[in-house]
Amino acid sequence: MLLVHAKGGPPLGHVLSRTAARAEVHLLALSALPPTVAGSARRLCASVVTPADAQRSDLVSLIASRAEAVGADAVLTFSEYAVVAVAEACEVLGLAGAGGAAALARDKRLMRRTWQEHGLPQPEFRAVATEADLREAAASLPCPLLLKAAWSAGSTAHQIIRAPHEAPAAWRSSREVMAESAQLGYAELHVAEANADFVVERIVTGAVSDWFDEPGWGDYVSVEGVVADGTFHPVCLSGRMPTVEPFTERAGITPALLPQDAQDRIVALARQAVDALGLRDCGTHTEIKLGADGAMWLIETAARFGGAMTVPQIEEVFGLDLVGMLVDHLLGRPVPWPGQALTPAQARGAAGSLVVLAVDGRGEAWQDRRVWDFPVVSARVPLSRGSELSVVAESSLADGSVVPVYDPAAGANTMAALCLLSATDPRTVLRDFETLVDALPRVLPAAQPEEVSI
């Protein structure tokens, strides 16, 4: 197995251990390995190669040549930014992969056009490539609107446009954030000039109370699944806390606490969305907005598993090693995919991941700067009986680091840490996360002036 690593996706440590249990692993590192994983990567992998910058000009050829050099029977990535390149390399090599349609699940403009052709419910949208395009769209579509980078991930470069005159400033801000994200390694690796492509869409209104029996949940869910030999297999649904403005994700919870009939309708729409894109062999992650009176809108589908701790959460709650199962499938081994999406009734407890942002439960910025210190959080934040909180080291700042100021345009780029919580049920995960969000600006140590100025 040639595993192509880039930023984003499930933690590399989790991916490596599960992949190495099923195959000999050769790692092609397009991003630097997290320091907490570098040692284990060299123990688990038959080879670890970090290509020089000059080799990256033709990423498909680089991946294909490395796969041929190690005699790879399959090539796989879990990063949004490398999905298209890996899919195209698999096509060149004649190996199982997402297929030639992978770009439809990456470029939000192509994705929305495809769903439009299939008559699927989604927000009204326009593709924009220039400030003039955005001005025209803002004048023709009812505000408020959401400007998105077509190739972004993690809510990066999202801008809300509440009136047409805000379009120029939103355009400048989104382009600046995409340029900064590219410098940090959070950018499409294969498509040239991808940072210049955007889409603007109407903001549709969610209705949490029409779907969930209690407050506190976000107004959207994601359907986790896989496509094997062109057939979509839903695995489960993940619930959310409300996003932080504009639409930065704060937490994902497995499983989503929804009635069976609601889950069935959501899964049916996810199936239509994935089928329309024509994917072949890959993980999938489909986000769906939930509105009043049963209305739903497709947000997006990715040709890879959900990021953050979605995959480890599924393994903990449902006992499914999705990484190992996908590796087996790509290597031609039989895999018993779930016959239908698993439900809360089949779960063994619940798990959730929380992105630590310098924003309180009301979405307001912390009043002062704080220092990230997980031992302090673990000792001082009271959680429910039976709940266990841990930190994902490779996705978090080191203890003693100043928590970044939350930047709405930069989204998850300004996160301080990623925490994992295990609890007895989804409701408890949600309540514990609310407690944690409220407590963080009180319990974390205050940053000293000299620390903030660094």
XYZ file of C-alpha atoms in Angstrom:
454
model
C 0.000 0.000 0.000
C 1.290 3.442 -0.941
C -0.179 5.886 1.585
C -0.047 9.513 0.472
C 0.056 11.863 3.438
C -0.934 15.526 3.379
C -2.528 17.848 5.919
C -6.114 17.246 6.995
C -8.110 14.072 7.440
C -8.029 11.633 10.376
C -4.928 11.709 12.611
C -1.971 10.129 10.823
C -1.132 7.977 13.826
C -4.566 6.329 13.686
C -4.375 5.844 9.913
C -0.871 4.373 9.972
C -1.524 1.804 12.677
C -4.682 0.524 10.976
C -3.118 0.450 7.518
C 0.043 -1.300 8.717
C -2.093 -4.002 10.321
C -3.444 -4.919 6.854
C -0.569 -4.270 4.445
C 3.059 -3.311 3.993
C 2.971 0.478 4.026
C 5.103 2.849 1.988
C 4.524 6.465 3.010
C 4.770 9.351 0.560
C 4.765 12.480 2.713
C 3.586 15.578 0.854
C 3.344 17.403 4.199
C 5.741 17.245 7.125
C 5.002 14.402 9.520
C 3.604 15.548 12.881
C 6.443 15.357 15.450
C 4.360 13.073 17.652
C 4.038 10.551 14.798
C 7.414 10.729 13.038
C 9.012 7.991 15.152
C 6.164 5.505 14.847
C 5.878 6.204 11.104
C 9.414 4.997 10.562
C 8.745 1.886 12.634
C 5.450 1.039 10.906
C 6.400 1.836 7.324
C 8.636 -0.061 4.935
C 9.710 3.319 3.516
C 9.078 6.996 4.156
C 9.781 9.416 1.316
C 9.434 13.204 1.347
C 9.745 14.494 -2.232
C 11.682 17.633 -3.095
C 9.751 20.670 -4.259
C 10.918 20.144 -7.840
C 9.262 16.721 -7.906
C 5.831 18.129 -7.015
C 5.192 19.972 -10.267
C 3.488 16.859 -11.670
C 1.930 15.259 -8.621
C 0.134 12.489 -10.497
C 3.369 11.316 -12.104
C 5.162 11.539 -8.755
C 2.550 9.344 -7.036
C 2.374 6.880 -9.912
C 6.145 6.503 -10.187
C 6.516 5.995 -6.441
C 3.721 3.390 -6.485
C 5.486 1.532 -9.298
C 8.836 1.745 -7.491
C 7.492 0.023 -4.368
C 5.239 -2.391 -6.255
C 2.090 -0.968 -4.664
C -1.139 -2.914 -5.113
C -3.167 0.102 -3.966
C -2.722 3.829 -3.393
C -4.691 5.711 -0.745
C -4.943 9.150 0.844
C -7.152 10.524 3.622
C -6.388 14.182 2.871
C -8.851 16.399 1.041
C -5.966 18.213 -0.609
C -4.533 15.074 -2.263
C -7.761 13.265 -3.220
C -7.798 14.319 -6.864
C -4.118 13.620 -7.478
C -4.356 10.151 -5.925
C -7.524 9.338 -7.883
C -5.870 10.332 -11.153
C -2.722 8.359 -10.290
C -4.852 5.276 -9.632
C -6.436 5.735 -13.059
C -2.980 5.833 -14.646
C -1.927 2.722 -12.718
C -5.155 0.804 -13.302
C -5.783 0.522 -9.558
C -8.989 0.857 -7.565
C -9.720 4.427 -6.489
C -12.282 7.199 -6.406
C -12.236 7.322 -10.195
C -12.164 9.992 -12.855
C -15.080 11.796 -11.205
C -13.114 12.571 -8.032
C -12.880 16.259 -8.945
C -16.693 16.475 -8.761
C -16.411 15.737 -5.039
C -13.640 18.305 -4.588
C -14.472 21.372 -6.688
C -17.614 22.885 -5.146
C -18.555 24.494 -8.482
C -18.584 21.154 -10.318
C -20.306 19.467 -7.374
C -23.178 21.942 -7.323
C -23.588 21.859 -11.105
C -23.766 18.075 -11.039
C -26.403 18.077 -8.310
C -28.304 20.773 -10.159
C -28.389 18.571 -13.262
C -29.820 15.752 -11.126
C -32.447 17.993 -9.536
C -31.144 17.507 -5.992
C -31.958 20.037 -3.243
C -29.175 22.518 -2.519
C -28.786 26.267 -1.971
C -29.029 28.482 -5.034
C -25.474 29.293 -6.150
C -23.184 31.013 -8.627
C -19.579 30.177 -9.561
C -17.347 33.247 -9.251
C -13.815 33.785 -10.547
C -13.474 37.566 -10.225
C -14.676 40.379 -8.009
C -16.952 41.438 -10.859
C -18.523 37.971 -10.892
C -19.178 38.260 -7.166
C -20.681 41.723 -7.491
C -23.038 40.445 -10.183
C -24.022 37.394 -8.115
C -24.612 39.499 -4.997
C -26.910 41.755 -6.993
C -28.956 38.864 -8.400
C -29.177 36.443 -5.467
C -31.118 37.279 -2.289
C -28.829 38.049 0.652
C -27.470 36.826 2.987
C -24.960 34.882 0.913
C -21.978 32.706 1.720
C -18.774 33.050 -0.282
C -16.690 29.844 -0.312
C -13.392 28.909 -1.907
C -14.203 26.110 -4.354
C -11.261 23.941 -3.252
C -11.096 24.818 0.450
C -11.719 22.630 3.488
C -12.332 23.238 7.188
C -14.549 26.292 6.582
C -11.497 28.233 5.419
C -12.136 31.524 3.572
C -15.881 31.529 4.245
C -17.393 35.007 4.179
C -20.993 36.036 4.863
C -22.304 38.786 2.556
C -25.330 40.432 4.142
C -25.774 43.134 1.485
C -24.396 43.595 -2.058
C -22.051 46.424 -1.015
C -20.124 43.937 1.200
C -19.037 41.849 -1.790
C -15.712 43.609 -2.564
C -14.436 43.348 1.023
C -15.511 39.706 1.240
C -13.695 38.960 -2.015
C -10.450 40.531 -0.804
C -10.612 38.794 2.574
C -11.309 35.332 1.153
C -8.469 35.589 -1.344
C -6.058 36.724 1.369
C -7.033 33.815 3.621
C -6.607 31.294 0.824
C -3.122 32.645 0.133
C -2.237 32.384 3.828
C -3.678 28.857 4.028
C -1.522 27.781 1.105
C 1.549 28.961 3.009
C 0.456 26.777 5.950
C -0.030 23.746 3.701
C -3.836 23.803 3.763
C -4.435 24.052 0.023
C -5.179 21.906 -3.010
C -1.972 20.177 -4.047
C -2.767 19.158 -7.623
C -4.885 21.755 -9.403
C -2.997 24.868 -10.482
C -4.511 28.222 -9.444
C -7.189 26.454 -7.362
C -7.029 29.296 -4.827
C -8.675 31.595 -7.390
C -11.871 29.553 -7.725
C -14.917 30.444 -5.604
C -18.635 29.810 -5.315
C -21.277 31.994 -3.660
C -24.580 30.587 -2.448
C -27.733 31.537 -0.591
C -27.715 30.841 3.124
C -30.606 28.518 3.896
C -32.239 28.506 7.313
C -32.009 25.435 9.509
C -34.646 24.273 12.009
C -33.125 22.204 14.810
C -36.402 21.734 16.702
C -37.998 20.015 13.709
C -35.382 17.255 13.824
C -33.999 16.944 17.364
C -35.976 16.448 20.558
C -33.777 18.781 22.606
C -31.816 22.018 22.071
C -28.076 22.303 21.661
C -27.622 20.409 18.398
C -26.461 22.027 15.179
C -28.831 22.286 12.223
C -26.861 19.915 10.006
C -25.477 16.369 10.076
C -23.034 14.315 8.067
C -23.541 10.879 6.597
C -20.360 8.802 6.830
C -20.018 6.094 4.231
C -17.976 4.356 1.576
C -18.314 3.609 -2.128
C -17.170 0.102 -3.071
C -17.239 -0.956 -6.724
C -19.526 2.001 -7.409
C -22.080 1.079 -4.724
C -22.693 3.463 -1.839
C -22.713 1.939 1.661
C -23.856 4.323 4.428
C -22.162 3.660 7.770
C -23.706 6.101 10.262
C -24.680 9.713 10.901
C -22.658 12.257 12.862
C -24.364 15.081 14.732
C -22.947 18.544 15.314
C -22.883 21.413 17.741
C -23.904 24.754 16.189
C -21.190 26.282 14.025
C -19.226 29.381 14.969
C -19.809 32.338 12.638
C -19.571 32.243 9.722
C -19.784 28.432 9.534
C -16.745 27.044 11.342
C -17.368 23.569 12.738
C -16.909 23.265 16.487
C -17.737 19.620 17.254
C -18.821 16.339 15.702
C -20.678 13.684 17.715
C -21.149 10.002 16.884
C -23.887 8.902 16.572
C -26.392 11.636 15.710
C -29.372 11.393 18.047
C -32.142 11.260 15.441
C -35.334 9.202 15.083
C -35.170 6.304 12.628
C -37.490 7.873 10.042
C -35.433 11.071 9.998
C -32.200 9.125 9.618
C -33.689 7.113 6.753
C -34.676 10.247 4.837
C -31.266 11.835 5.369
C -29.439 8.697 4.222
C -31.626 8.492 1.122
C -30.595 12.023 0.114
C -26.933 11.261 0.807
C -27.189 8.218 -1.440
C -28.593 10.351 -4.276
C -25.798 12.884 -3.790
C -23.008 10.297 -3.872
C -24.538 8.359 -6.762
C -24.836 11.545 -8.823
C -21.098 12.193 -8.485
C -20.208 8.783 -9.899
C -17.542 7.823 -7.371
C -16.089 4.310 -7.508
C -13.912 3.193 -4.549
C -13.395 5.622 -1.668
C -14.666 6.830 1.675
C -17.415 9.461 1.647
C -18.508 12.271 3.932
C -21.764 14.057 3.014
C -22.998 17.107 4.925
C -26.714 17.941 4.866
C -28.522 21.013 6.229
C -31.803 20.328 8.070
C -34.671 22.765 7.583
C -38.285 23.240 8.645
C -41.017 20.766 7.696
C -38.541 18.095 6.603
C -36.652 20.284 4.116
C -33.030 19.319 3.448
C -30.222 20.855 1.419
C -26.956 19.268 0.339
C -23.926 21.143 1.629
C -21.134 19.021 0.163
C -19.785 15.508 -0.362
C -16.118 14.522 -0.083
C -14.474 11.491 -1.689
C -12.780 10.571 1.586
C -13.747 9.815 5.169
C -14.657 12.639 7.538
C -11.779 14.538 9.089
C -10.820 15.282 12.686
C -11.758 12.270 14.845
C -14.757 11.030 12.828
C -13.096 7.726 11.897
C -11.768 6.925 15.414
C -15.184 7.822 16.844
C -16.894 5.326 14.554
C -14.410 2.641 15.547
C -14.999 3.308 19.246
C -18.784 3.491 19.040
C -19.621 0.895 16.396
C -16.506 -1.280 16.355
C -15.802 -0.636 12.666
C -12.205 -0.042 11.588
C -13.050 1.947 8.452
C -9.412 2.528 7.550
C -8.598 -1.183 7.667
C -11.801 -2.076 5.828
C -11.051 0.344 2.989
C -7.475 -0.941 2.762
C -8.811 -4.492 2.473
C -11.274 -3.468 -0.230
C -8.651 -1.661 -2.308
C -6.449 -4.756 -2.073
C -9.262 -6.939 -3.414
C -10.261 -8.643 -0.179
C -13.947 -9.164 0.702
C -15.318 -6.623 3.192
C -18.628 -6.918 5.113
C -19.879 -3.332 4.755
C -22.965 -2.468 6.856
C -26.232 -3.320 5.139
C -27.683 0.016 6.244
C -26.621 3.013 8.293
C -26.040 2.111 11.931
C -28.228 3.828 14.530
C -27.913 5.047 18.145
C -29.617 1.812 19.224
C -26.629 -0.145 17.882
C -23.989 2.116 19.409
C -21.773 1.273 22.349
C -21.860 4.644 24.064
C -20.939 7.771 22.136
C -17.884 9.814 21.208
C -17.222 13.313 19.966
C -14.393 15.592 18.914
C -14.224 19.267 19.875
C -12.177 21.909 18.068
C -10.857 24.371 20.654
C -11.421 27.908 19.392
C -11.123 31.176 21.337
C -14.905 31.648 21.160
C -17.474 31.086 23.913
C -20.785 29.235 23.692
C -22.557 32.331 22.373
C -20.056 32.656 19.540
C -18.294 35.658 21.080
C -14.512 36.012 21.229
C -12.784 35.448 24.560
C -12.204 38.700 26.423
C -8.498 38.013 26.970
C -5.736 35.772 25.662
C -5.257 32.358 27.237
C -2.601 29.635 27.180
C -3.490 26.103 26.097
C -2.883 23.639 28.948
C -4.659 20.289 28.679
C -3.700 19.014 32.167
C -5.410 22.102 33.623
C -8.509 21.472 31.505
C -8.602 17.802 32.498
C -8.284 18.635 36.195
C -10.606 21.628 36.442
C -13.525 21.054 34.040
C -16.245 18.895 35.643
C -17.604 16.326 33.182
C -20.371 13.747 33.528
C -19.778 10.512 35.368
C -18.186 7.984 33.053
C -16.996 10.586 30.531
C -13.345 10.512 29.479
C -11.573 13.443 27.850
C -8.292 13.251 25.935
C -6.330 15.519 23.619
C -5.245 14.613 20.093
C -1.608 15.633 20.357
C -0.778 15.655 16.657
C -3.688 18.007 15.957
C -3.073 20.354 18.902
C -0.683 23.045 20.027
C 1.811 22.079 22.693
C 0.845 22.863 26.273
C 2.027 26.375 27.091
C 1.162 27.789 23.652
C -0.970 30.912 23.436
C -4.423 30.174 22.023
C -4.797 31.984 18.658
C -7.372 34.739 18.288
C -10.338 33.317 16.381
C -10.487 34.620 12.828
C -13.904 34.005 11.210
C -12.398 34.017 7.730
C -9.632 31.554 8.611
C -11.999 29.058 10.255
C -10.295 25.986 11.673
C -6.862 27.424 10.842
C -7.094 29.300 14.163
C -7.820 26.239 16.307
C -5.720 25.591 19.404
C -6.443 21.927 19.992
C -8.596 18.931 19.172
C -10.148 17.012 22.069
C -11.835 13.600 22.077
C -14.610 12.761 24.531
C -16.063 9.314 25.235
C -19.359 9.118 27.118
C -22.389 6.944 27.763
C -24.602 8.486 25.070
C -24.720 11.333 22.493
C -26.724 13.589 24.785
C -23.986 13.410 27.423
C -21.277 14.212 24.866
C -23.224 17.306 23.793
C -23.752 18.532 27.361
C -20.128 17.884 28.345
C -18.923 19.806 25.312
C -21.161 22.732 26.282
C -19.622 22.625 29.761
C -16.135 22.498 28.274
C -16.713 25.422 25.892
C -18.071 27.581 28.735
C -15.235 26.655 31.094
C -12.193 27.073 28.832
C -11.838 30.889 29.029
C -12.092 30.647 32.824
C -9.816 27.712 33.613
C -7.023 28.139 31.068
C -4.094 30.226 32.367
C -3.993 33.843 31.287
C -1.315 34.671 28.732
C 1.385 37.073 29.852
C 1.991 40.218 27.755
C 5.376 38.979 26.621
C 3.796 35.709 25.408
C 1.133 37.484 23.372
C 3.673 39.726 21.663
C 5.765 36.795 20.406
